[in-house]
Short mmCIF file of C-alpha atoms in Angstrom, two decimals:
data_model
loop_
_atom_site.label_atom_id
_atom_site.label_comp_id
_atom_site.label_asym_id
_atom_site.label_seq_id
_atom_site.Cartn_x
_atom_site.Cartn_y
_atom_site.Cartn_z
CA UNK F 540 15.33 -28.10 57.32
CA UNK F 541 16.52 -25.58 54.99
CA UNK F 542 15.74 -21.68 55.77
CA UNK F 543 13.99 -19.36 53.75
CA UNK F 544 16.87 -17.28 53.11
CA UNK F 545 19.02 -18.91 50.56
CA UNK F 546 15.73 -19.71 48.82
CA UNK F 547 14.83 -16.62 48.39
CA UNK F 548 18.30 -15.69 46.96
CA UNK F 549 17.92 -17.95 44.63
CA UNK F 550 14.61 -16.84 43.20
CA UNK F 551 15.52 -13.24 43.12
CA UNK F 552 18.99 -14.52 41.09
CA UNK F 553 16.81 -16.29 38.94
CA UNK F 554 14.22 -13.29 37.89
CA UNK F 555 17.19 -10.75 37.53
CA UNK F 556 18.71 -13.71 34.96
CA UNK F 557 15.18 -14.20 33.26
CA UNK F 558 14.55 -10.34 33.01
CA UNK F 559 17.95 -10.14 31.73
CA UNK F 560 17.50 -12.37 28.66
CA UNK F 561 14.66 -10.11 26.85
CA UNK F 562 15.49 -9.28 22.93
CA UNK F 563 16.29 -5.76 22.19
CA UNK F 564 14.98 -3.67 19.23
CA UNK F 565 11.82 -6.20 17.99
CA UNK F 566 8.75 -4.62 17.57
CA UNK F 567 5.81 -7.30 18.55
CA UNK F 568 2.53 -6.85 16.31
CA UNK F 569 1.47 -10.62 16.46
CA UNK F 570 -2.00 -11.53 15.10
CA UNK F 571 -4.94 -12.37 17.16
CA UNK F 572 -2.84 -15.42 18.96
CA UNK F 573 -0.37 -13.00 20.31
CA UNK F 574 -0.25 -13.82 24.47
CA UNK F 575 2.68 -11.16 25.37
CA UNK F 576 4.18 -8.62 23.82
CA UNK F 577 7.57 -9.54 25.20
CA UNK F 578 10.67 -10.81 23.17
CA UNK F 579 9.69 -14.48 24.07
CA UNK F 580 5.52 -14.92 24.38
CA UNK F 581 5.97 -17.19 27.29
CA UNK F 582 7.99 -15.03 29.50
CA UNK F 583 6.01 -12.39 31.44
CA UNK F 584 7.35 -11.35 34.10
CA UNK F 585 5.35 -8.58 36.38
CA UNK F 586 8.19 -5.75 36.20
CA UNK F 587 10.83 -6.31 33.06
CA UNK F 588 14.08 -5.30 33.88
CA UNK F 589 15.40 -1.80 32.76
CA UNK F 590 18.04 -1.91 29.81
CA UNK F 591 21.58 -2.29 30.74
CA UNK F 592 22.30 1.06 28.41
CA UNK F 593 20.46 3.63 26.53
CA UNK F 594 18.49 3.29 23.38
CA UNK F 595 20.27 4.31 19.77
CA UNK F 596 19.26 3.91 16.72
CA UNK F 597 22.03 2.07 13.76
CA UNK F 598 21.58 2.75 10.26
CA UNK F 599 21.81 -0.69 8.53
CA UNK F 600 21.15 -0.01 4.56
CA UNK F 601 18.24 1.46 4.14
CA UNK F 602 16.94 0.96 7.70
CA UNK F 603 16.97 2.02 11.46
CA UNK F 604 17.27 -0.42 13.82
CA UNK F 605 16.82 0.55 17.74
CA UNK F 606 18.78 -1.27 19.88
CA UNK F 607 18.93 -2.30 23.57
CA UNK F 608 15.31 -1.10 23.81
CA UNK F 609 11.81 -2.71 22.71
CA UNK F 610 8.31 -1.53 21.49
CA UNK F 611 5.57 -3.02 23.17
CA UNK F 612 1.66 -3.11 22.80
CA UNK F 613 -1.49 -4.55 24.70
CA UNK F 614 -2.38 -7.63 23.15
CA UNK F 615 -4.39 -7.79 20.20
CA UNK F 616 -3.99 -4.02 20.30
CA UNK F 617 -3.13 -1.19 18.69
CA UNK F 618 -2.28 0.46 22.47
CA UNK F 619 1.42 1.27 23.05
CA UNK F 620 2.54 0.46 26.66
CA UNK F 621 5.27 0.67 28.84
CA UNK F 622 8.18 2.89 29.74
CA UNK F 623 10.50 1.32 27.67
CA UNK F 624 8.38 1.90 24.68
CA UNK F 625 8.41 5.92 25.33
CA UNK F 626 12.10 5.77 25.47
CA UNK F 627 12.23 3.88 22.22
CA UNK F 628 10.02 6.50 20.44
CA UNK F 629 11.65 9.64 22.29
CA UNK F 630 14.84 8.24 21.01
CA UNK F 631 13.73 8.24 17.13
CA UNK F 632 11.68 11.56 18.01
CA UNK F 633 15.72 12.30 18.72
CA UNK F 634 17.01 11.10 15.47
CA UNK F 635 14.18 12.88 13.31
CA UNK F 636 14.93 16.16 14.66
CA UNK F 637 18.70 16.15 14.33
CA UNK F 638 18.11 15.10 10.79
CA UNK F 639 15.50 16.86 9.41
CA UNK F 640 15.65 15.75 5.69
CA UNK F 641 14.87 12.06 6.55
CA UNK F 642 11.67 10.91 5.95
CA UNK F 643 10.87 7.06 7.13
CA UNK F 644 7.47 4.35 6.40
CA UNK F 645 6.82 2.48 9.30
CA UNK F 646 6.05 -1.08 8.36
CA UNK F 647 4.10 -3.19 10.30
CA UNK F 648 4.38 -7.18 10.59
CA UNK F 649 2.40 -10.41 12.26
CA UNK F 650 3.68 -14.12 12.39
CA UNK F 651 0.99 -15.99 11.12
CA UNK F 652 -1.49 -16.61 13.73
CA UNK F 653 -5.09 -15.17 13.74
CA UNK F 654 -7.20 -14.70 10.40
CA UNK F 655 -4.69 -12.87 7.42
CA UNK F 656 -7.17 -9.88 7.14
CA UNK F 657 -7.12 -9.36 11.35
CA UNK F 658 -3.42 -9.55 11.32
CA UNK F 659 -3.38 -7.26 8.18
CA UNK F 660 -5.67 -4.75 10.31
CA UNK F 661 -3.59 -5.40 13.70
CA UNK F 662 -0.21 -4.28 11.58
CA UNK F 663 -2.22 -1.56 10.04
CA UNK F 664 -3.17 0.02 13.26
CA UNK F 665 0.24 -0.86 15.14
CA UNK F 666 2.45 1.31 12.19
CA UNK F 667 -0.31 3.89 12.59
CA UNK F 668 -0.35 4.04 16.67
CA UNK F 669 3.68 4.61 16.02
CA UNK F 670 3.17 7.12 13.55
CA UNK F 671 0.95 9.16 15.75
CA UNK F 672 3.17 9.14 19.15
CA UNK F 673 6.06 10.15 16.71
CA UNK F 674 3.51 13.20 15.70
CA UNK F 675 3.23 13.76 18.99
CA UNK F 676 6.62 13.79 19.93
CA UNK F 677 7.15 16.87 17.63
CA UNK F 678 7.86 15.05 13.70
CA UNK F 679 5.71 16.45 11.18
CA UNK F 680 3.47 14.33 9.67
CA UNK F 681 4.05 14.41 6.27
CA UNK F 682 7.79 12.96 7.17
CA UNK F 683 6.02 9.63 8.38
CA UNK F 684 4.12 7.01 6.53
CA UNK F 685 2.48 3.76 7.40
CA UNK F 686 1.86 0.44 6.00
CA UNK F 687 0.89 -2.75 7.61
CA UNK F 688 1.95 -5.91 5.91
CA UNK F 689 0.17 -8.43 8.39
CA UNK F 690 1.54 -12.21 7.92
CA UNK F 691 2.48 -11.09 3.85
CA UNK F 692 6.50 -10.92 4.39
CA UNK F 693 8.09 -12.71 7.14
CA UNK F 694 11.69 -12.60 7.62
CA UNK F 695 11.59 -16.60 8.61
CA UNK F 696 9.48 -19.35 7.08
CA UNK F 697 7.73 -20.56 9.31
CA UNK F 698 7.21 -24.53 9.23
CA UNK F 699 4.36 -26.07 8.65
CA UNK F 700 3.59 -27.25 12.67
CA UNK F 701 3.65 -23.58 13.37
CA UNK F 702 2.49 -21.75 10.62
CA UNK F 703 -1.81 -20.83 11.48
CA UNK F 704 -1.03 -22.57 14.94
CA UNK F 705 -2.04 -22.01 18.18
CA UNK F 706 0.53 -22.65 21.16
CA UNK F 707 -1.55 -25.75 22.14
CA UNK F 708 -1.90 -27.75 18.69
CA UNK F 709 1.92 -27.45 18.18
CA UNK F 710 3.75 -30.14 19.36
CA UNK F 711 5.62 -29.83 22.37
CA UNK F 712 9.07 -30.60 21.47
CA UNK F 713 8.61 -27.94 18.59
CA UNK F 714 7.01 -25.19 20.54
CA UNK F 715 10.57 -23.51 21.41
CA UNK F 716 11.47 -23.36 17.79
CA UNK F 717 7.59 -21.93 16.87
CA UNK F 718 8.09 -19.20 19.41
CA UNK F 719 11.82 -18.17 17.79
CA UNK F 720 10.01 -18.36 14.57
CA UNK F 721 7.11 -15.68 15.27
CA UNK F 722 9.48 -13.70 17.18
CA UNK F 723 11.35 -13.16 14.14
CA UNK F 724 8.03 -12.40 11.81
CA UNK F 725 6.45 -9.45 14.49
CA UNK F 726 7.99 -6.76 14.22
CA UNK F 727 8.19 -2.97 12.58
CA UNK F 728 10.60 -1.82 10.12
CA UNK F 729 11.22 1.70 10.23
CA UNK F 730 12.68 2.48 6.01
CA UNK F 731 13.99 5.61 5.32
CA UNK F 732 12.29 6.75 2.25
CA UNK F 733 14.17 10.66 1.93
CA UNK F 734 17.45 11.70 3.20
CA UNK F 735 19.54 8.72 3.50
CA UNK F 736 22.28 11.02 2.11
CA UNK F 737 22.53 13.10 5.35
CA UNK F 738 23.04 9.99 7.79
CA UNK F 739 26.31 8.55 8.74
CA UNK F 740 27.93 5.44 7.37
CA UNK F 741 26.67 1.66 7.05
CA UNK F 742 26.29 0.20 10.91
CA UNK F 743 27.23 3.67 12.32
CA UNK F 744 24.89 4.88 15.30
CA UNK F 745 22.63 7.88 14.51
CA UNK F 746 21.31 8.53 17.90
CA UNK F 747 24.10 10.66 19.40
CA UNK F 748 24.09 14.11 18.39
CA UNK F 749 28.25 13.66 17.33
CA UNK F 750 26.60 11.24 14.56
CA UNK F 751 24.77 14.08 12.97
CA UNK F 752 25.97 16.12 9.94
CA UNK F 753 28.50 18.67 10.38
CA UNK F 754 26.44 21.32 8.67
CA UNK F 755 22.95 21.13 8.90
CA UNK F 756 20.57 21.09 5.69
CA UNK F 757 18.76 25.00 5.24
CA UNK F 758 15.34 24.68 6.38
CA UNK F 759 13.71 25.37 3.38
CA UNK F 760 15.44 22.47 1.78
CA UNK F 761 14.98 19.69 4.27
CA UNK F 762 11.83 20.34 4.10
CA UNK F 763 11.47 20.29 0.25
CA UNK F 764 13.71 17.02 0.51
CA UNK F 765 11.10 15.20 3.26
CA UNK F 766 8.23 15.91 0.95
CA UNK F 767 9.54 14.47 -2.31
CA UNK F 768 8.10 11.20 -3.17
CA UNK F 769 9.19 8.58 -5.66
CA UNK F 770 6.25 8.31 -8.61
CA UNK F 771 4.36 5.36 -9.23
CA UNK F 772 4.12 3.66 -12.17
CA UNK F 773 1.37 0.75 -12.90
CA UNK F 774 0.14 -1.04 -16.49
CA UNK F 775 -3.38 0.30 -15.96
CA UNK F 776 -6.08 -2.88 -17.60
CA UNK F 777 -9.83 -1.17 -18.10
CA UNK F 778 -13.36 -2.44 -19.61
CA UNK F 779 -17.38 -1.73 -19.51
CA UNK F 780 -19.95 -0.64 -21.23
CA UNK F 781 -20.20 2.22 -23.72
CA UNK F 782 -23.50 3.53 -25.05
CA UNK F 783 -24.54 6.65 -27.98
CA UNK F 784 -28.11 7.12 -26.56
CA UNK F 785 -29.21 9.48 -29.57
CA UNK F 786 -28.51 6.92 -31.91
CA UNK F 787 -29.20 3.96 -29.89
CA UNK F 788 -25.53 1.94 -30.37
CA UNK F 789 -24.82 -0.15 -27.32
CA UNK F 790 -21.80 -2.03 -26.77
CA UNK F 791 -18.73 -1.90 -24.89
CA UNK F 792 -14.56 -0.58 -24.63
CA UNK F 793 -11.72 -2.02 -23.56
CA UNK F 794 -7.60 -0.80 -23.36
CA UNK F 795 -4.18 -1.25 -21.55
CA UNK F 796 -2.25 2.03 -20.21
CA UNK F 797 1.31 2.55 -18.89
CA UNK F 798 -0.30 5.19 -15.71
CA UNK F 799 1.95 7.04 -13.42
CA UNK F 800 1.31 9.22 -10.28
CA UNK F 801 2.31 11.72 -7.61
CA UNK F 802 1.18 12.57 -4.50
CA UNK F 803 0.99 16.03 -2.82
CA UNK F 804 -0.29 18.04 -0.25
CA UNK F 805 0.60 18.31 3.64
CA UNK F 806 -0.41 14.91 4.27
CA UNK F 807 -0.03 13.76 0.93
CA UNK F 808 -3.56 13.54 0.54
CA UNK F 809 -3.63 14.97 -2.82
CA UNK F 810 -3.34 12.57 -5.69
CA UNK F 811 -2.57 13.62 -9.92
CA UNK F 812 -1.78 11.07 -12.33
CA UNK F 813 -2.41 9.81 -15.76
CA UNK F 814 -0.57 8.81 -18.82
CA UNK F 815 -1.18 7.09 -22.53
CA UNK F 816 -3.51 4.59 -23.33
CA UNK F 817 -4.66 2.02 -26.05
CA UNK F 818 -8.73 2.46 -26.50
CA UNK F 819 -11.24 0.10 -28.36
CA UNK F 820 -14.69 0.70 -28.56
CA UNK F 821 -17.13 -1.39 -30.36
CA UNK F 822 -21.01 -0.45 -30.50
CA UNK F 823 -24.05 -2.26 -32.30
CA UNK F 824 -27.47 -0.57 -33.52
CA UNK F 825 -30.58 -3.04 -34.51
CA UNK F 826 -33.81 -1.15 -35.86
CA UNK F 827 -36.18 -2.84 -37.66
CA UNK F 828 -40.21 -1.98 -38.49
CA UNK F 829 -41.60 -4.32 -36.32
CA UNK F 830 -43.16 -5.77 -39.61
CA UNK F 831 -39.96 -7.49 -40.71
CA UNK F 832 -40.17 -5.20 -43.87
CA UNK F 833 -37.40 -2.57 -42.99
CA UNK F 834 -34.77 -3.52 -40.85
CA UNK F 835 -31.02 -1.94 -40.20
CA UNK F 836 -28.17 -3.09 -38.73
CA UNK F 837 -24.89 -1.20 -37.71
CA UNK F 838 -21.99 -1.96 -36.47
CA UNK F 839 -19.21 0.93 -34.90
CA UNK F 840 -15.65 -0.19 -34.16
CA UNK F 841 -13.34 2.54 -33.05
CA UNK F 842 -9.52 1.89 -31.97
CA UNK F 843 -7.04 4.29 -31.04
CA UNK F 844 -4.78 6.28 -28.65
CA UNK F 845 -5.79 8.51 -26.03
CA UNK F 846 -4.75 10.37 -22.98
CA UNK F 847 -5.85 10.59 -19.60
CA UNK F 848 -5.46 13.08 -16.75
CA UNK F 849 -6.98 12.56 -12.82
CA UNK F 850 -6.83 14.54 -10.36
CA UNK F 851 -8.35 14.66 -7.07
CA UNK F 852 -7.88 13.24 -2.90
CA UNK F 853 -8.29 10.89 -0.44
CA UNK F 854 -6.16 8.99 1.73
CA UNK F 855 -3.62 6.42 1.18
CA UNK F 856 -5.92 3.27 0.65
CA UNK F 857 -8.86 5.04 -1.45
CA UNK F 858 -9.13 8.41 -3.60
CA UNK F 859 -11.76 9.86 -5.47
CA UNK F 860 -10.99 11.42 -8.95
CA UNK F 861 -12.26 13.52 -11.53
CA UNK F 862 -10.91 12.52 -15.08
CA UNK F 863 -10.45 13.57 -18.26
CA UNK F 864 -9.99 11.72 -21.44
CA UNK F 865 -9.33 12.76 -25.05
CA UNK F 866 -8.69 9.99 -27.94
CA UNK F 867 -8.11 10.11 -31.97
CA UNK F 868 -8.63 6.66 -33.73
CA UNK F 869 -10.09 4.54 -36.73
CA UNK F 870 -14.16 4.58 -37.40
CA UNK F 871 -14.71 1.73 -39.15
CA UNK F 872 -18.78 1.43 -39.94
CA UNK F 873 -20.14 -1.83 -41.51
CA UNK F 874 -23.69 -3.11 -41.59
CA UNK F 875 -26.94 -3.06 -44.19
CA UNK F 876 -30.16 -1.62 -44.87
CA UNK F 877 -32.50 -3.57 -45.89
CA UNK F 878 -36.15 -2.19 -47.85
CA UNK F 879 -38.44 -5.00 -48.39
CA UNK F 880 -36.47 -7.42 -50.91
CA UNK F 881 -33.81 -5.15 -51.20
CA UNK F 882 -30.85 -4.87 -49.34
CA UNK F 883 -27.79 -2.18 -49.03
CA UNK F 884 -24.56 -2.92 -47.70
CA UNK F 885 -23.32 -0.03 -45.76
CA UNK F 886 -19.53 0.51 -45.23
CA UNK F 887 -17.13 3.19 -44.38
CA UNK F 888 -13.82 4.13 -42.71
CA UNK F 889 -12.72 7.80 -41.04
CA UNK F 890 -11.30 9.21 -38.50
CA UNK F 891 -12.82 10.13 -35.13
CA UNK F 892 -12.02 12.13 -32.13
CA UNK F 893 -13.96 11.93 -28.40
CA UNK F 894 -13.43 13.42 -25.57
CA UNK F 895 -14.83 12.40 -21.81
CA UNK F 896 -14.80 13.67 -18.33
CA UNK F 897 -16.09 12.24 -15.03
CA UNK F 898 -15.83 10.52 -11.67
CA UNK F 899 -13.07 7.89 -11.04
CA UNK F 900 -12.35 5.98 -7.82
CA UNK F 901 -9.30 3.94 -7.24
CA UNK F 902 -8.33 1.87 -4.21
CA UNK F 903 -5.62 -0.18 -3.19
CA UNK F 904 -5.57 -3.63 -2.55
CA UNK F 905 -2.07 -4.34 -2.02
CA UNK F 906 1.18 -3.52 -2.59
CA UNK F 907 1.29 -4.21 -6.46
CA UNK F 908 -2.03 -4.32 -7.17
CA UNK F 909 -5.23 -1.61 -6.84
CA UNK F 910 -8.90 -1.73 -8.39
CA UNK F 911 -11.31 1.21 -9.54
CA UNK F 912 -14.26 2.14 -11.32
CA UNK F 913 -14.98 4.94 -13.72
CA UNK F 914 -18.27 6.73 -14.85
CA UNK F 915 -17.79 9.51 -18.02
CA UNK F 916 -19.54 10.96 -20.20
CA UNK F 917 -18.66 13.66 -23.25
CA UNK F 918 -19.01 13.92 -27.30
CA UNK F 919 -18.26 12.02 -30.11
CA UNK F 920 -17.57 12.80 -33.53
CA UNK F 921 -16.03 11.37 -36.61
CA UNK F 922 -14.67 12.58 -40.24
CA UNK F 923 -17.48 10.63 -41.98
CA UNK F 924 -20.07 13.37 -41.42
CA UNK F 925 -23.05 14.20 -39.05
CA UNK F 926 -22.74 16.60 -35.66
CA UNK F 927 -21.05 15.52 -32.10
CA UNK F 928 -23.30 12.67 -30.40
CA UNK F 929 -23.32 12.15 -26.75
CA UNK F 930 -20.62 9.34 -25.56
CA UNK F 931 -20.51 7.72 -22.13
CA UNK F 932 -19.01 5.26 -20.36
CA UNK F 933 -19.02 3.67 -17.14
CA UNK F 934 -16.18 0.72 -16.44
CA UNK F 935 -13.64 -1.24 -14.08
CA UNK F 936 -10.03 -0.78 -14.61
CA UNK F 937 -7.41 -2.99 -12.44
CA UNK F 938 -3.87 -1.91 -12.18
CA UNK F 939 -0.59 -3.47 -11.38
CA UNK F 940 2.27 -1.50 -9.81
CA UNK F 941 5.83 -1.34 -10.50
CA UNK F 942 8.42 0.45 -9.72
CA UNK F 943 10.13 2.02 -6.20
CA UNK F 944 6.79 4.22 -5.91
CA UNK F 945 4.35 1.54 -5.83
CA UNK F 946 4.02 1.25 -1.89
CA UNK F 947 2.15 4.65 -1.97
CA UNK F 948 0.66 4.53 -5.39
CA UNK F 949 -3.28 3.96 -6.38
#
């Protein structure tokens, strides 16, 4: 009979070996089938072992990696735990303060499991959650940004026995490579948007205070650096209806515009933008006598370029903005009058100006692409004669976003 000694050797060699074999510098924000937070989802052991050195951050392109450390969260939560995880985000509290021109977006990431818009949300509120202990830690906010990505961009395909699997429908003999797979796809990317120029070279640790720059940045302009923002540019599609109530036209407008815009404030809650457009309105008036005696008809088409300026707030998915719009183009009239028998063509061609203000809202949908709606009203008036009439508008516009801006752009 064999005593309990050597057996219990032998277990405690084997949890120190398991403990030992955890993945350093993965962030986990699975989707709603996330069991662990852990580097592999079937290993949880009750106390992981520590780190066999400190955490530091390497600079790898436009990234910072953390190494010999992980980030960990309750599962199918937004709820950072864990001691390791504070020494992670001390650690990068570090690195922000000895470089105080950088300026880094936290993305988040899922594997595929769950529904796409909870693993959108869970990677949402898993780049936030890091944001805010990073706020807490001392970094100003307006250094930080967030995005969450859920299952969008993942670094591995996954196959098609894993992808929007649970562990129990995927084969057995497959399950190891499914785990590898998501472990790959979970995880935060911390991109350094402003003040790559002060860090040290590719692969070169930035965690040690030796890696920092020799002379630090004035105040004043690390903090002018942190704040500036790339511009976004989008090819701006809008439509609706268009109405002259004095004269009772009815009809609609239509255009394509190259938009680009900036964000300010503390928080970059602010929002300006604008840019050229390419307008056509076309409006219809029917009277007749109600005896079929008289009757007119009259057709408006108006096509030309115009300019638009918003302004206004709101936070990074939705803003609310007031707009203003003024546009020169050709009035082309054609229609006919007809008096009993007779009949009169009418037809004519001028210029005409108009100029609208109102409310605009814009929200983003994803990456590349945002919607909005737009309600305006203001004066029209043309060459051909007659006063200003009342013009106004209300419309959908959908955008698509180019360009190195378009992550924060609306």
């Amino acid at each position: 009979m064999l005593r309990a000694g050597p057996l219990a050797a032998l277990a405690a060699l084997t949890t120190l070996t398991l403990g030992a074999c955890k993945v350093s510098g993965e962030l986990k924000l699975g989707g709603s089938a996330d069991t662990t937070s852990t580097a592999t989802p079937s290993d949880t052991p009750a106390e992981p072992a520590p780190p066999q050195t400190a955490v530091h951050i390497v600079r790898r392109g436009d990234k910072l990696i953390y190494e010999n450390g992980e980030i960990e969260f309750a599962t199918n939560s937004d709820n950072l735990r864990g001691a390791g995880t504070e020494a992670v985000l001390d650690e990068f509290a570090g690195v922000l303060a000895r470089f105080p021109g950088l300026a880094v977006r936290i993305e988040g990431h899922t594997d595929s499991r769950g529904s796409t818009a909870s693993n959108k949300k869970l990677s949402d509120d898993r780049a936030r959650a890091i944001q805010s202990a990073l706020v807490r830690r001392g970094v100003a906010s307006e250094r930080l940004s967030t995005i969450g990505y859920g299952e969008n961009k993942p670094t591995r395909p996954e196959p098609a026995f894993c992808r929007n699997h649970s562990e129990d429908t995927v084969p057995v003999d497959r399950l190891s490579e499914c785990h590898t797979t998501w472990q790959h796809n979970r995880r935060a990317v911390f991109v350094v948007t402003a003040g790559a120029d002060t860090l040290p070279s590719e692969g070169a640790s930035v965690s040690h205070p030796t890696a920092a720059p020799t002379v630090d940045p004035p105040p004043s302009v690390a903090t002018t650096t942190a704040k500036k923002h790339r511009p976004d540019w989008a090819l701006r599609l809008f439509g609706g209806y268009s109405t002259l109530p004095q004269g009772g036209f009815h009809g609609g407008h239509l255009g394509v515009g190259l938009h680009a815009s900036q964000r300010f404030g503390k928080r970059d809650r602010g929002y300006i933008g604008g840019g050229p457009r390419l307008h056509y309105r076309g409006l219809r008036h029917h009277e007749t006598d109600g005896t079929d005696s008289n009757e007119t008809t009259l057709a408006i088409h108006q096509f030309g370029p115009e300019g638009n300026l918003l302004i206004g707030g709101g936070s990074q998915r939705v803003v609310g903005l007031l707009s203003a719009r003024l546009g020169l183009g050709l009035h082309a009239a054609r229609g006919s009058v007809r008096v009993g028998t007779t009949t009169t063509d009418l037809t004519s061609n001028a210029l005409a100006g108009w100029a609208l203000g109102g409310l605009v809202v814009l929200a983003k949908l994803t990456p590349r692409w945002s919607l909005g709606g737009h309600a305006e009203v203001g004066a029209l008036g043309s060459t051909g004669g007659g006063s200003l009439v009342l013009l106004a508008e209300i419309g959908l516009n959908v955008a698509w976003h180019f360009g190195r801006g378009r992550r924060d752009g609306i």
